[in-house]
PDB file of C-alpha atoms in Angstrom:
ATOM      1  CA  UNK A   1      -0.016   0.002  -0.070  1.00 60.00           C
ATOM      2  CA  UNK A   2       2.779   2.376   0.876  1.00 65.00           C
ATOM      3  CA  UNK A   3       4.495   1.692  -2.421  1.00 63.00           C
ATOM      4  CA  UNK A   4       1.295   2.401  -4.292  1.00 57.00           C
ATOM      5  CA  UNK A   5       1.044   5.860  -2.574  1.00 65.00           C
ATOM      6  CA  UNK A   6       4.740   6.629  -3.390  1.00 67.00           C
ATOM      7  CA  UNK A   7       4.280   5.445  -6.971  1.00 59.00           C
ATOM      8  CA  UNK A   8       1.190   7.733  -7.278  1.00 59.00           C
ATOM      9  CA  UNK A   9       3.078  10.675  -5.858  1.00 64.00           C
ATOM     10  CA  UNK A  10       5.918  10.223  -8.394  1.00 72.00           C
ATOM     11  CA  UNK A  11       3.380  10.078 -11.194  1.00 62.00           C
ATOM     12  CA  UNK A  12       1.609  13.227  -9.969  1.00 62.00           C
ATOM     13  CA  UNK A  13       4.899  15.024  -9.577  1.00 59.00           C
ATOM     14  CA  UNK A  14       5.910  14.030 -13.145  1.00 62.00           C
ATOM     15  CA  UNK A  15       2.697  15.370 -14.434  1.00 56.00           C
ATOM     16  CA  UNK A  16       3.232  18.656 -12.586  1.00 58.00           C
ATOM     17  CA  UNK A  17       6.717  18.998 -14.160  1.00 60.00           C
ATOM     18  CA  UNK A  18       5.416  18.197 -17.517  1.00 58.00           C
ATOM     19  CA  UNK A  19       2.838  21.095 -17.263  1.00 58.00           C
ATOM     20  CA  UNK A  20       5.680  23.584 -16.612  1.00 54.00           C
ATOM     21  CA  UNK A  21       7.578  22.820 -19.785  1.00 52.00           C
ATOM     22  CA  UNK A  22       6.218  24.641 -22.762  1.00 52.00           C
ATOM     23  CA  UNK A  23       3.199  23.681 -24.718  1.00 54.00           C
ATOM     24  CA  UNK A  24       2.719  20.115 -24.939  1.00 50.00           C
ATOM     25  CA  UNK A  25      -0.242  17.917 -25.941  1.00 54.00           C
ATOM     26  CA  UNK A  26      -2.915  17.619 -23.527  1.00 54.00           C
ATOM     27  CA  UNK A  27      -1.880  15.318 -20.832  1.00 54.00           C
ATOM     28  CA  UNK A  28      -3.639  12.052 -20.786  1.00 55.00           C
ATOM     29  CA  UNK A  29      -4.338  10.276 -17.457  1.00 54.00           C
ATOM     30  CA  UNK A  30      -2.844   6.957 -17.173  1.00 55.00           C
ATOM     31  CA  UNK A  31      -3.805   4.463 -14.603  1.00 56.00           C
ATOM     32  CA  UNK A  32      -1.212   2.394 -13.049  1.00 56.00           C
ATOM     33  CA  UNK A  33      -2.649  -0.487 -11.125  1.00 56.00           C
ATOM     34  CA  UNK A  34      -1.083  -0.917  -7.779  1.00 59.00           C
ATOM     35  CA  UNK A  35       0.864  -4.185  -7.501  1.00 60.00           C
ATOM     36  CA  UNK A  36      -0.112  -6.506  -4.666  1.00 60.00           C
ATOM     37  CA  UNK A  37       2.905  -7.835  -2.849  1.00 61.00           C
ATOM     38  CA  UNK A  38       2.360 -10.798  -0.664  1.00 66.00           C
ATOM     39  CA  UNK A  39       3.860 -10.916   2.741  1.00 66.00           C
ATOM     40  CA  UNK A  40       6.028 -13.817   3.322  1.00 63.00           C
ATOM     41  CA  UNK A  41       4.173 -16.561   5.075  1.00 62.00           C
ATOM     42  CA  UNK A  42       5.336 -17.424   8.335  1.00 64.00           C
ATOM     43  CA  UNK A  43       6.369 -21.140   8.852  1.00 61.00           C
ATOM     44  CA  UNK A  44       6.187 -22.704  12.199  1.00 58.00           C
ATOM     45  CA  UNK A  45       8.812 -25.265  12.962  1.00 60.00           C
ATOM     46  CA  UNK A  46       7.580 -27.627  15.513  1.00 58.00           C
ATOM     47  CA  UNK A  47       9.521 -28.000  18.654  1.00 59.00           C
ATOM     48  CA  UNK A  48       9.965 -31.620  19.450  1.00 57.00           C
ATOM     49  CA  UNK A  49       9.517 -32.752  23.012  1.00 57.00           C
ATOM     50  CA  UNK A  50      10.862 -36.101  24.267  1.00 59.00           C
ATOM     51  CA  UNK A  51       8.153 -38.771  24.341  1.00 57.00           C
ATOM     52  CA  UNK A  52       8.106 -42.003  26.047  1.00 58.00           C
ATOM     53  CA  UNK A  53       9.161 -44.940  23.830  1.00 57.00           C
ATOM     54  CA  UNK A  54       7.801 -48.309  24.799  1.00 58.00           C
ATOM     55  CA  UNK A  55      10.314 -51.198  24.425  1.00 58.00           C
ATOM     56  CA  UNK A  56       8.540 -54.402  23.307  1.00 60.00           C
ATOM     57  CA  UNK A  57       8.901 -57.359  25.617  1.00 57.00           C
ATOM     58  CA  UNK A  58       7.958 -60.981  25.105  1.00 60.00           C
ATOM     59  CA  UNK A  59       4.834 -62.081  26.796  1.00 57.00           C
ATOM     60  CA  UNK A  60       3.566 -65.681  26.721  1.00 61.00           C
ATOM     61  CA  UNK A  61       0.186 -65.983  25.131  1.00 59.00           C
ATOM     62  CA  UNK A  62      -2.400 -68.078  26.878  1.00 64.00           C
ATOM     63  CA  UNK A  63      -2.732 -71.525  25.484  1.00 61.00           C
ATOM     64  CA  UNK A  64      -5.949 -71.972  23.427  1.00 62.00           C
ATOM     65  CA  UNK A  65      -8.626 -73.676  25.553  1.00 59.00           C
ATOM     66  CA  UNK A  66     -11.457 -75.696  24.036  1.00 56.00           C
ATOM     67  CA  UNK A  67     -14.581 -73.715  23.645  1.00 55.00           C
ATOM     68  CA  UNK A  68     -18.121 -75.079  24.236  1.00 55.00           C
ATOM     69  CA  UNK A  69     -19.545 -72.619  21.656  1.00 51.00           C
ATOM     70  CA  UNK A  70     -20.827 -73.503  18.282  1.00 49.00           C
ATOM     71  CA  UNK A  71     -18.589 -73.290  15.152  1.00 46.00           C
ATOM     72  CA  UNK A  72     -19.643 -70.192  13.376  1.00 49.00           C
ATOM     73  CA  UNK A  73     -21.529 -69.739  11.115  1.00 54.00           C
ATOM     74  CA  UNK A  74     -24.471 -71.486  12.769  1.00 64.00           C
ATOM     75  CA  UNK A  75     -27.955 -71.161  11.556  1.00 70.00           C
ATOM     76  CA  UNK A  76     -30.028 -70.849  14.676  1.00 71.00           C
ATOM     77  CA  UNK A  77     -33.113 -70.225  12.526  1.00 76.00           C
ATOM     78  CA  UNK A  78     -32.858 -73.814  11.183  1.00 85.00           C
ATOM     79  CA  UNK A  79     -33.495 -75.341  14.639  1.00 90.00           C
ATOM     80  CA  UNK A  80     -36.892 -76.988  14.888  1.00 92.00           C
ATOM     81  CA  UNK A  81     -38.892 -78.692  17.662  1.00 92.00           C
ATOM     82  CA  UNK A  82     -38.615 -82.296  16.721  1.00 91.00           C
ATOM     83  CA  UNK A  83     -40.712 -84.088  19.257  1.00 92.00           C
ATOM     84  CA  UNK A  84     -42.113 -83.598  22.934  1.00 93.00           C
ATOM     85  CA  UNK A  85     -43.786 -85.585  25.536  1.00 94.00           C
ATOM     86  CA  UNK A  86     -44.639 -86.413  29.024  1.00 94.00           C
ATOM     87  CA  UNK A  87     -42.247 -87.999  31.479  1.00 94.00           C
ATOM     88  CA  UNK A  88     -42.745 -89.692  34.761  1.00 94.00           C
ATOM     89  CA  UNK A  89     -43.129 -87.557  38.002  1.00 93.00           C
ATOM     90  CA  UNK A  90     -44.927 -84.691  36.287  1.00 92.00           C
ATOM     91  CA  UNK A  91     -41.997 -83.913  34.110  1.00 95.00           C
ATOM     92  CA  UNK A  92     -41.936 -82.933  30.285  1.00 95.00           C
ATOM     93  CA  UNK A  93     -39.390 -82.972  27.546  1.00 95.00           C
ATOM     94  CA  UNK A  94     -38.929 -81.068  24.255  1.00 95.00           C
ATOM     95  CA  UNK A  95     -36.496 -82.272  21.583  1.00 94.00           C
ATOM     96  CA  UNK A  96     -34.855 -79.843  19.082  1.00 94.00           C
ATOM     97  CA  UNK A  97     -33.493 -80.881  15.767  1.00 94.00           C
ATOM     98  CA  UNK A  98     -30.404 -79.015  14.705  1.00 92.00           C
ATOM     99  CA  UNK A  99     -29.247 -78.607  11.033  1.00 91.00           C
ATOM    100  CA  UNK A 100     -25.851 -80.297  12.061  1.00 91.00           C
ATOM    101  CA  UNK A 101     -24.246 -82.042  14.821  1.00 92.00           C
ATOM    102  CA  UNK A 102     -25.027 -80.249  18.242  1.00 92.00           C
ATOM    103  CA  UNK A 103     -21.809 -78.980  19.900  1.00 90.00           C
ATOM    104  CA  UNK A 104     -21.605 -77.138  23.228  1.00 91.00           C
ATOM    105  CA  UNK A 105     -23.817 -76.955  26.235  1.00 94.00           C
ATOM    106  CA  UNK A 106     -27.440 -75.716  26.398  1.00 94.00           C
ATOM    107  CA  UNK A 107     -30.289 -75.114  28.777  1.00 95.00           C
ATOM    108  CA  UNK A 108     -33.793 -74.013  28.371  1.00 95.00           C
ATOM    109  CA  UNK A 109     -36.392 -71.913  30.252  1.00 95.00           C
ATOM    110  CA  UNK A 110     -40.042 -72.671  29.924  1.00 95.00           C
ATOM    111  CA  UNK A 111     -42.564 -70.003  30.628  1.00 92.00           C
ATOM    112  CA  UNK A 112     -39.930 -67.609  31.816  1.00 90.00           C
ATOM    113  CA  UNK A 113     -39.219 -69.357  35.093  1.00 90.00           C
ATOM    114  CA  UNK A 114     -39.088 -73.173  34.646  1.00 94.00           C
ATOM    115  CA  UNK A 115     -35.422 -74.363  34.052  1.00 95.00           C
ATOM    116  CA  UNK A 116     -35.011 -77.307  31.745  1.00 96.00           C
ATOM    117  CA  UNK A 117     -31.796 -79.321  31.520  1.00 96.00           C
ATOM    118  CA  UNK A 118     -30.581 -80.220  27.965  1.00 96.00           C
ATOM    119  CA  UNK A 119     -28.463 -83.006  26.649  1.00 96.00           C
ATOM    120  CA  UNK A 120     -27.437 -84.733  23.449  1.00 95.00           C
ATOM    121  CA  UNK A 121     -27.891 -88.382  23.245  1.00 93.00           C
ATOM    122  CA  UNK A 122     -25.024 -90.207  21.551  1.00 92.00           C
ATOM    123  CA  UNK A 123     -27.383 -92.039  19.324  1.00 94.00           C
ATOM    124  CA  UNK A 124     -28.770 -88.694  17.927  1.00 94.00           C
ATOM    125  CA  UNK A 125     -25.999 -86.146  17.628  1.00 95.00           C
ATOM    126  CA  UNK A 126     -28.165 -83.646  15.789  1.00 95.00           C
ATOM    127  CA  UNK A 127     -30.891 -83.563  18.428  1.00 95.00           C
ATOM    128  CA  UNK A 128     -30.953 -81.773  21.849  1.00 95.00           C
ATOM    129  CA  UNK A 129     -33.319 -83.162  24.443  1.00 96.00           C
ATOM    130  CA  UNK A 130     -34.487 -80.747  27.257  1.00 96.00           C
ATOM    131  CA  UNK A 131     -36.513 -81.734  30.138  1.00 96.00           C
ATOM    132  CA  UNK A 132     -37.961 -80.217  33.179  1.00 96.00           C
ATOM    133  CA  UNK A 133     -41.092 -79.682  35.275  1.00 96.00           C
ATOM    134  CA  UNK A 134     -44.524 -79.971  33.619  1.00 94.00           C
ATOM    135  CA  UNK A 135     -45.980 -76.404  33.469  1.00 93.00           C
ATOM    136  CA  UNK A 136     -49.480 -77.482  32.781  1.00 92.00           C
ATOM    137  CA  UNK A 137     -51.813 -79.485  30.594  1.00 93.00           C
ATOM    138  CA  UNK A 138     -53.809 -78.371  27.513  1.00 94.00           C
ATOM    139  CA  UNK A 139     -51.920 -75.057  27.349  1.00 93.00           C
ATOM    140  CA  UNK A 140     -49.376 -73.364  25.195  1.00 94.00           C
ATOM    141  CA  UNK A 141     -45.991 -72.645  26.715  1.00 95.00           C
ATOM    142  CA  UNK A 142     -43.063 -70.738  25.570  1.00 95.00           C
ATOM    143  CA  UNK A 143     -39.556 -72.170  25.580  1.00 95.00           C
ATOM    144  CA  UNK A 144     -36.354 -70.277  25.316  1.00 95.00           C
ATOM    145  CA  UNK A 145     -33.191 -72.243  24.323  1.00 94.00           C
ATOM    146  CA  UNK A 146     -29.912 -70.781  25.526  1.00 95.00           C
ATOM    147  CA  UNK A 147     -26.276 -71.533  24.518  1.00 92.00           C
ATOM    148  CA  UNK A 148     -23.964 -71.887  27.661  1.00 89.00           C
ATOM    149  CA  UNK A 149     -22.092 -68.724  26.893  1.00 85.00           C
ATOM    150  CA  UNK A 150     -25.049 -66.531  25.755  1.00 87.00           C
ATOM    151  CA  UNK A 151     -27.407 -64.355  27.823  1.00 90.00           C
ATOM    152  CA  UNK A 152     -30.118 -64.079  25.120  1.00 93.00           C
ATOM    153  CA  UNK A 153     -31.868 -67.058  23.774  1.00 94.00           C
ATOM    154  CA  UNK A 154     -30.723 -68.612  20.418  1.00 92.00           C
ATOM    155  CA  UNK A 155     -34.096 -70.036  19.812  1.00 92.00           C
ATOM    156  CA  UNK A 156     -37.657 -69.300  21.106  1.00 94.00           C
ATOM    157  CA  UNK A 157     -40.920 -70.939  20.205  1.00 93.00           C
ATOM    158  CA  UNK A 158     -44.351 -71.863  21.607  1.00 94.00           C
ATOM    159  CA  UNK A 159     -45.635 -75.386  21.978  1.00 92.00           C
ATOM    160  CA  UNK A 160     -48.814 -77.126  23.018  1.00 93.00           C
ATOM    161  CA  UNK A 161     -48.777 -79.498  25.989  1.00 91.00           C
ATOM    162  CA  UNK A 162     -51.522 -82.135  25.482  1.00 91.00           C
ATOM    163  CA  UNK A 163     -53.229 -84.427  27.949  1.00 87.00           C
ATOM    164  CA  UNK A 164     -51.376 -87.366  29.455  1.00 80.00           C
ATOM    165  CA  UNK A 165     -51.230 -90.354  27.124  1.00 70.00           C
ATOM    166  CA  UNK A 166     -51.875 -88.395  23.926  1.00 59.00           C
TER     167      UNK A 166
END
């Protein structure tokens, strides 16, 4: 900006002197565009501060332990109620058919508060048999099937409990 003012002053001074010298053609105004000068950009050099460097050490990894969970991917939606029936002592069972060999441990809950123990019979590796207290006769009951390591049911369904001997 300062340069533009100085340059303008020089031009005006030159025009003033030109007017003092004899007769000359009519002065023409010329416009000189001010030049824009960029200020140098300021670069910031980061100051490095010392940092903590971790030195890797060897740590023994835990040995793999066998898991009682299913081998993924497992199609829980392919589980079906295979059969059901009355047992002695006012007990009931529900058998589930799995799409593959049953692996892992399971338990079931009938009507939200009746625990059923589940097991696989060696003769039928793709079936899971769950048994527990009889919750009623001629009613519909809900059964939730849980894998050992899960807090939410892997399968839920309703089933009808018929009269004894039917």
